[in-house]
Amino acid sequence: MSLRRLFILLALLVCTTLSHAGLLAGSTRVIYNAGERERSLMLANTNDYPVVVQTWIDQGEGNPDNAQAPFIVLPAVFRLQPNGIQGLRILFGGDALPDDRESVYWLNLYEIPPTASETRAPAQIDMAMNTQLKIFYRPAGLTPEPAEAPPRLEFSLRQEGEQWFLQCRNPTPFHASFAGLTVEGDGRVLEAEQEMDMMTSPFAERRYRLGAEPPPAGARLRFWLINDAGFPVEHEAALAR
């Protein structure tokens, strides 16, 4: 499957999921710069029925009972009418966070549908849905600039047994969120397996599985990084063995 086709399928999957969940956010991620008083995010209910929405911020667990984060989101619980719009306020609590790199947290949007007796189409809305968006806390004075970080990523090929992996080393203070990675050469394209979270943390390394087929000699890497606006941007890089 080509990466372009994969992007189309992912887009359709996202649209289908959002359509089923009914909540549309004004952005797929939030960049919270140090020193800001708050950030706002708009939500829209695209359902033809009202929903109750619970919001919280955690470290990715998706459980409000164990949520631990230096952020709060307001309102925490609200009712959203069909085709209604609600603004969220995201506030930083002032906790001490690393000042040499980004920190990431997750905003949870938990949508509770009405009961069967409250809707004309109970079979279509019989489950709650939780959507998670990333919040990146970005300290002041990080270098290089975010736009200058992609060329600094380092990639190499690794073999373990019969499996090949793509090793990413991120020497920058920013999270590298990949939408896709392909190793290309000799007319062949090897795509890294898609995972729920394709992110390499700042000053860290991560492996991405390529499979059992040996990469071609002299292959180059093509990768897509998600930018601050939430869109994938294409890049290329050399590969070390």
Short mmCIF file of C-alpha atoms in Angstrom, two decimals:
data_model
loop_
_atom_site.label_atom_id
_atom_site.label_comp_id
_atom_site.label_asym_id
_atom_site.label_seq_id
_atom_site.Cartn_x
_atom_site.Cartn_y
_atom_site.Cartn_z
CA MET A 1 0.00 0.00 0.00
CA SER A 2 1.40 3.41 -0.97
CA LEU A 3 1.82 6.06 1.69
CA ARG A 4 -0.52 8.37 -0.21
CA ARG A 5 -3.22 5.72 -0.10
CA LEU A 6 -2.45 5.17 3.58
CA PHE A 7 -2.97 8.89 4.25
CA ILE A 8 -6.32 8.74 2.44
CA LEU A 9 -7.42 5.73 4.48
CA LEU A 10 -6.28 7.40 7.71
CA ALA A 11 -8.17 10.56 6.79
CA LEU A 12 -11.31 8.56 6.07
CA LEU A 13 -10.88 6.68 9.35
CA VAL A 14 -10.49 9.94 11.27
CA CYS A 15 -13.52 11.46 9.55
CA THR A 16 -15.56 8.33 10.26
CA THR A 17 -14.47 8.30 13.90
CA LEU A 18 -15.15 11.99 14.37
CA SER A 19 -18.50 11.61 12.64
CA HIS A 20 -19.40 8.77 14.99
CA ALA A 21 -18.09 10.59 18.03
CA GLY A 22 -19.83 13.77 16.94
CA LEU A 23 -17.36 16.17 18.57
CA LEU A 24 -15.17 18.23 16.27
CA ALA A 25 -12.26 20.20 17.74
CA GLY A 26 -10.89 23.35 16.16
CA SER A 27 -7.37 21.87 16.20
CA THR A 28 -5.81 18.41 16.42
CA ARG A 29 -3.15 19.61 18.89
CA VAL A 30 -2.48 22.50 21.24
CA ILE A 31 0.88 24.27 21.54
CA TYR A 32 1.06 25.94 24.97
CA ASN A 33 3.94 28.40 25.00
CA ALA A 34 5.53 29.24 28.36
CA GLY A 35 4.24 32.51 29.76
CA GLU A 36 0.79 32.29 28.19
CA ARG A 37 -2.10 32.80 30.58
CA GLU A 38 -4.34 30.31 28.80
CA ARG A 39 -5.19 28.72 25.47
CA SER A 40 -8.62 28.25 24.00
CA LEU A 41 -10.08 25.47 21.88
CA MET A 42 -13.46 25.43 20.17
CA LEU A 43 -15.65 22.31 20.10
CA ALA A 44 -18.67 21.65 17.90
CA ASN A 45 -21.34 18.97 18.33
CA THR A 46 -22.11 17.65 14.84
CA ASN A 47 -24.70 15.19 16.14
CA ASP A 48 -28.41 15.77 15.72
CA TYR A 49 -28.86 15.10 19.44
CA PRO A 50 -27.42 16.70 22.59
CA VAL A 51 -24.43 15.22 24.41
CA VAL A 52 -22.82 15.65 27.80
CA VAL A 53 -19.07 16.25 27.54
CA GLN A 54 -16.52 15.59 30.28
CA THR A 55 -13.04 17.06 29.83
CA TRP A 56 -9.75 16.47 31.63
CA ILE A 57 -6.01 16.47 30.97
CA ASP A 58 -3.72 13.55 31.81
CA GLN A 59 -0.57 11.77 30.68
CA GLY A 60 -2.40 9.59 28.18
CA GLU A 61 -4.15 7.14 30.51
CA GLY A 62 -7.65 8.25 29.50
CA ASN A 63 -8.98 7.85 33.05
CA PRO A 64 -10.23 10.97 34.89
CA ASP A 65 -9.91 9.24 38.27
CA ASN A 66 -6.12 9.04 37.94
CA ALA A 67 -5.50 12.22 35.96
CA GLN A 68 -2.28 14.01 36.90
CA ALA A 69 -1.21 17.03 34.87
CA PRO A 70 -0.12 20.63 35.47
CA PHE A 71 -3.06 21.82 33.37
CA ILE A 72 -6.77 22.21 33.96
CA VAL A 73 -9.49 22.55 31.37
CA LEU A 74 -12.73 24.49 31.83
CA PRO A 75 -15.56 23.72 31.78
CA ALA A 76 -14.97 20.22 33.13
CA VAL A 77 -18.51 19.01 32.39
CA PHE A 78 -21.11 20.60 30.13
CA ARG A 79 -24.07 19.83 27.92
CA LEU A 80 -23.75 20.60 24.22
CA GLN A 81 -26.85 20.95 22.09
CA PRO A 82 -27.11 19.61 18.51
CA ASN A 83 -24.86 21.68 16.23
CA GLY A 84 -23.83 23.67 19.30
CA ILE A 85 -20.41 25.24 19.88
CA GLN A 86 -18.48 25.40 23.16
CA GLY A 87 -15.17 27.08 23.92
CA LEU A 88 -12.68 25.36 26.23
CA ARG A 89 -10.13 27.19 28.36
CA ILE A 90 -6.81 25.42 29.00
CA LEU A 91 -4.88 26.85 31.94
CA PHE A 92 -1.39 26.05 33.21
CA GLY A 93 -1.05 25.53 36.96
CA GLY A 94 2.51 26.83 37.19
CA ASP A 95 4.12 23.51 38.10
CA ALA A 96 7.85 23.14 37.50
CA LEU A 97 8.41 21.46 34.13
CA PRO A 98 11.67 20.86 32.25
CA ASP A 99 12.84 24.09 30.66
CA ASP A 100 15.17 22.46 28.13
CA ARG A 101 12.54 20.48 26.20
CA GLU A 102 8.84 20.16 25.42
CA SER A 103 6.49 18.26 27.72
CA VAL A 104 3.42 16.49 26.35
CA TYR A 105 0.01 15.83 27.91
CA TRP A 106 -3.35 14.67 26.57
CA LEU A 107 -6.64 16.55 26.51
CA ASN A 108 -9.56 14.12 26.82
CA LEU A 109 -12.98 14.88 25.32
CA TYR A 110 -15.37 12.26 26.71
CA GLU A 111 -18.71 12.34 24.93
CA ILE A 112 -21.71 10.82 26.73
CA PRO A 113 -24.73 10.25 24.45
CA PRO A 114 -28.34 10.48 25.60
CA THR A 115 -30.22 7.41 26.74
CA ALA A 116 -32.41 5.47 24.33
CA SER A 117 -35.52 7.18 25.65
CA GLU A 118 -34.06 10.61 24.80
CA THR A 119 -33.34 10.01 21.13
CA ARG A 120 -35.13 8.86 18.00
CA ALA A 121 -32.20 6.67 16.91
CA PRO A 122 -31.02 4.78 19.98
CA ALA A 123 -29.14 2.11 18.04
CA GLN A 124 -26.78 4.72 16.60
CA ILE A 125 -25.66 6.32 19.86
CA ASP A 126 -25.40 3.54 22.41
CA MET A 127 -21.79 4.10 23.47
CA ALA A 128 -19.62 6.84 24.92
CA MET A 129 -16.57 8.02 23.00
CA ASN A 130 -13.29 9.51 24.22
CA THR A 131 -11.16 11.63 21.88
CA GLN A 132 -7.60 12.53 22.91
CA LEU A 133 -5.66 15.55 21.65
CA LYS A 134 -2.04 16.29 22.51
CA ILE A 135 -1.00 19.38 24.46
CA PHE A 136 2.64 20.38 24.03
CA TYR A 137 4.08 22.67 26.70
CA ARG A 138 6.88 24.59 25.01
CA PRO A 139 9.41 26.46 27.21
CA ALA A 140 10.83 29.75 26.02
CA GLY A 141 14.22 29.95 24.35
CA LEU A 142 14.42 26.44 22.91
CA THR A 143 16.92 26.04 20.10
CA PRO A 144 16.82 25.35 17.27
CA GLU A 145 13.51 26.78 16.09
CA PRO A 146 10.80 24.12 15.57
CA ALA A 147 11.04 24.48 11.78
CA GLU A 148 14.78 23.76 11.96
CA ALA A 149 14.40 20.54 13.94
CA PRO A 150 13.48 18.00 11.18
CA PRO A 151 16.89 18.09 9.39
CA ARG A 152 18.61 17.34 12.70
CA LEU A 153 16.86 14.00 13.19
CA GLU A 154 19.21 11.05 12.68
CA PHE A 155 18.13 7.71 11.22
CA SER A 156 19.81 4.33 10.92
CA LEU A 157 18.87 0.76 10.02
CA ARG A 158 19.03 -2.03 12.59
CA GLN A 159 18.50 -5.76 12.28
CA GLU A 160 17.34 -8.07 15.06
CA GLY A 161 16.99 -11.67 14.00
CA GLU A 162 14.93 -11.63 10.81
CA GLN A 163 13.36 -8.25 11.51
CA TRP A 164 14.56 -4.85 10.31
CA PHE A 165 13.98 -1.64 12.22
CA LEU A 166 14.38 2.04 11.56
CA GLN A 167 16.14 3.74 14.45
CA CYS A 168 15.37 7.42 15.03
CA ARG A 169 17.57 9.59 17.22
CA ASN A 170 16.03 12.92 18.16
CA PRO A 171 18.70 15.37 19.45
CA THR A 172 16.25 18.29 19.52
CA PRO A 173 14.06 19.63 22.36
CA PHE A 174 10.88 19.01 20.34
CA HIS A 175 8.70 15.93 19.96
CA ALA A 176 8.96 14.37 16.50
CA SER A 177 5.44 13.22 15.60
CA PHE A 178 5.57 11.05 12.49
CA ALA A 179 2.64 10.49 10.17
CA GLY A 180 4.67 7.95 8.21
CA LEU A 181 8.18 6.73 7.35
CA THR A 182 9.35 4.90 4.22
CA VAL A 183 12.72 3.45 3.22
CA GLU A 184 13.14 3.73 -0.56
CA GLY A 185 15.68 2.45 -3.08
CA ASP A 186 16.08 0.19 -6.13
CA GLY A 187 12.44 0.74 -7.01
CA ARG A 188 11.28 -0.64 -3.66
CA VAL A 189 9.45 1.08 -0.82
CA LEU A 190 9.47 -0.31 2.73
CA GLU A 191 6.97 1.34 5.04
CA ALA A 192 7.37 1.45 8.81
CA GLU A 193 4.49 -0.19 10.63
CA GLN A 194 1.88 2.28 11.82
CA GLU A 195 1.36 2.50 15.57
CA MET A 196 -1.13 4.37 17.71
CA ASP A 197 1.57 6.85 18.67
CA MET A 198 4.43 7.42 16.22
CA MET A 199 6.22 10.04 18.33
CA THR A 200 9.91 10.18 19.24
CA SER A 201 10.48 12.19 22.42
CA PRO A 202 13.07 14.98 22.79
CA PHE A 203 16.67 13.82 23.33
CA ALA A 204 15.53 10.21 22.93
CA GLU A 205 15.64 7.29 20.51
CA ARG A 206 12.90 5.06 19.16
CA ARG A 207 12.66 2.13 16.77
CA TYR A 208 10.06 1.64 14.05
CA ARG A 209 9.52 -1.83 12.61
CA LEU A 210 10.07 -2.29 8.88
CA GLY A 211 9.55 -6.04 8.60
CA ALA A 212 11.60 -8.99 7.37
CA GLU A 213 12.48 -7.71 3.89
CA PRO A 214 16.08 -6.39 3.82
CA PRO A 215 16.28 -2.69 2.90
CA PRO A 216 17.99 -1.97 -0.43
CA ALA A 217 21.60 -0.81 -0.42
CA GLY A 218 21.96 2.95 -0.57
CA ALA A 219 18.34 3.49 0.42
CA ARG A 220 17.08 6.88 1.55
CA LEU A 221 14.39 7.77 4.03
CA ARG A 222 11.24 9.71 3.30
CA PHE A 223 9.21 10.77 6.33
CA TRP A 224 6.24 12.92 7.19
CA LEU A 225 6.26 15.02 10.35
CA ILE A 226 3.14 16.59 11.83
CA ASN A 227 3.69 20.32 12.25
CA ASP A 228 2.27 22.72 14.86
CA ALA A 229 -0.85 23.21 12.73
CA GLY A 230 -1.51 19.46 12.72
CA PHE A 231 -0.59 18.81 9.07
CA PRO A 232 1.95 16.25 7.76
CA VAL A 233 5.01 17.79 6.07
CA GLU A 234 7.28 15.68 3.86
CA HIS A 235 11.04 15.43 4.49
CA GLU A 236 13.95 13.29 3.29
CA ALA A 237 17.06 12.06 5.08
CA ALA A 238 20.09 9.85 4.58
CA LEU A 239 20.27 6.46 6.29
CA ALA A 240 23.18 4.97 8.21
CA ARG A 241 23.65 1.24 8.66
#
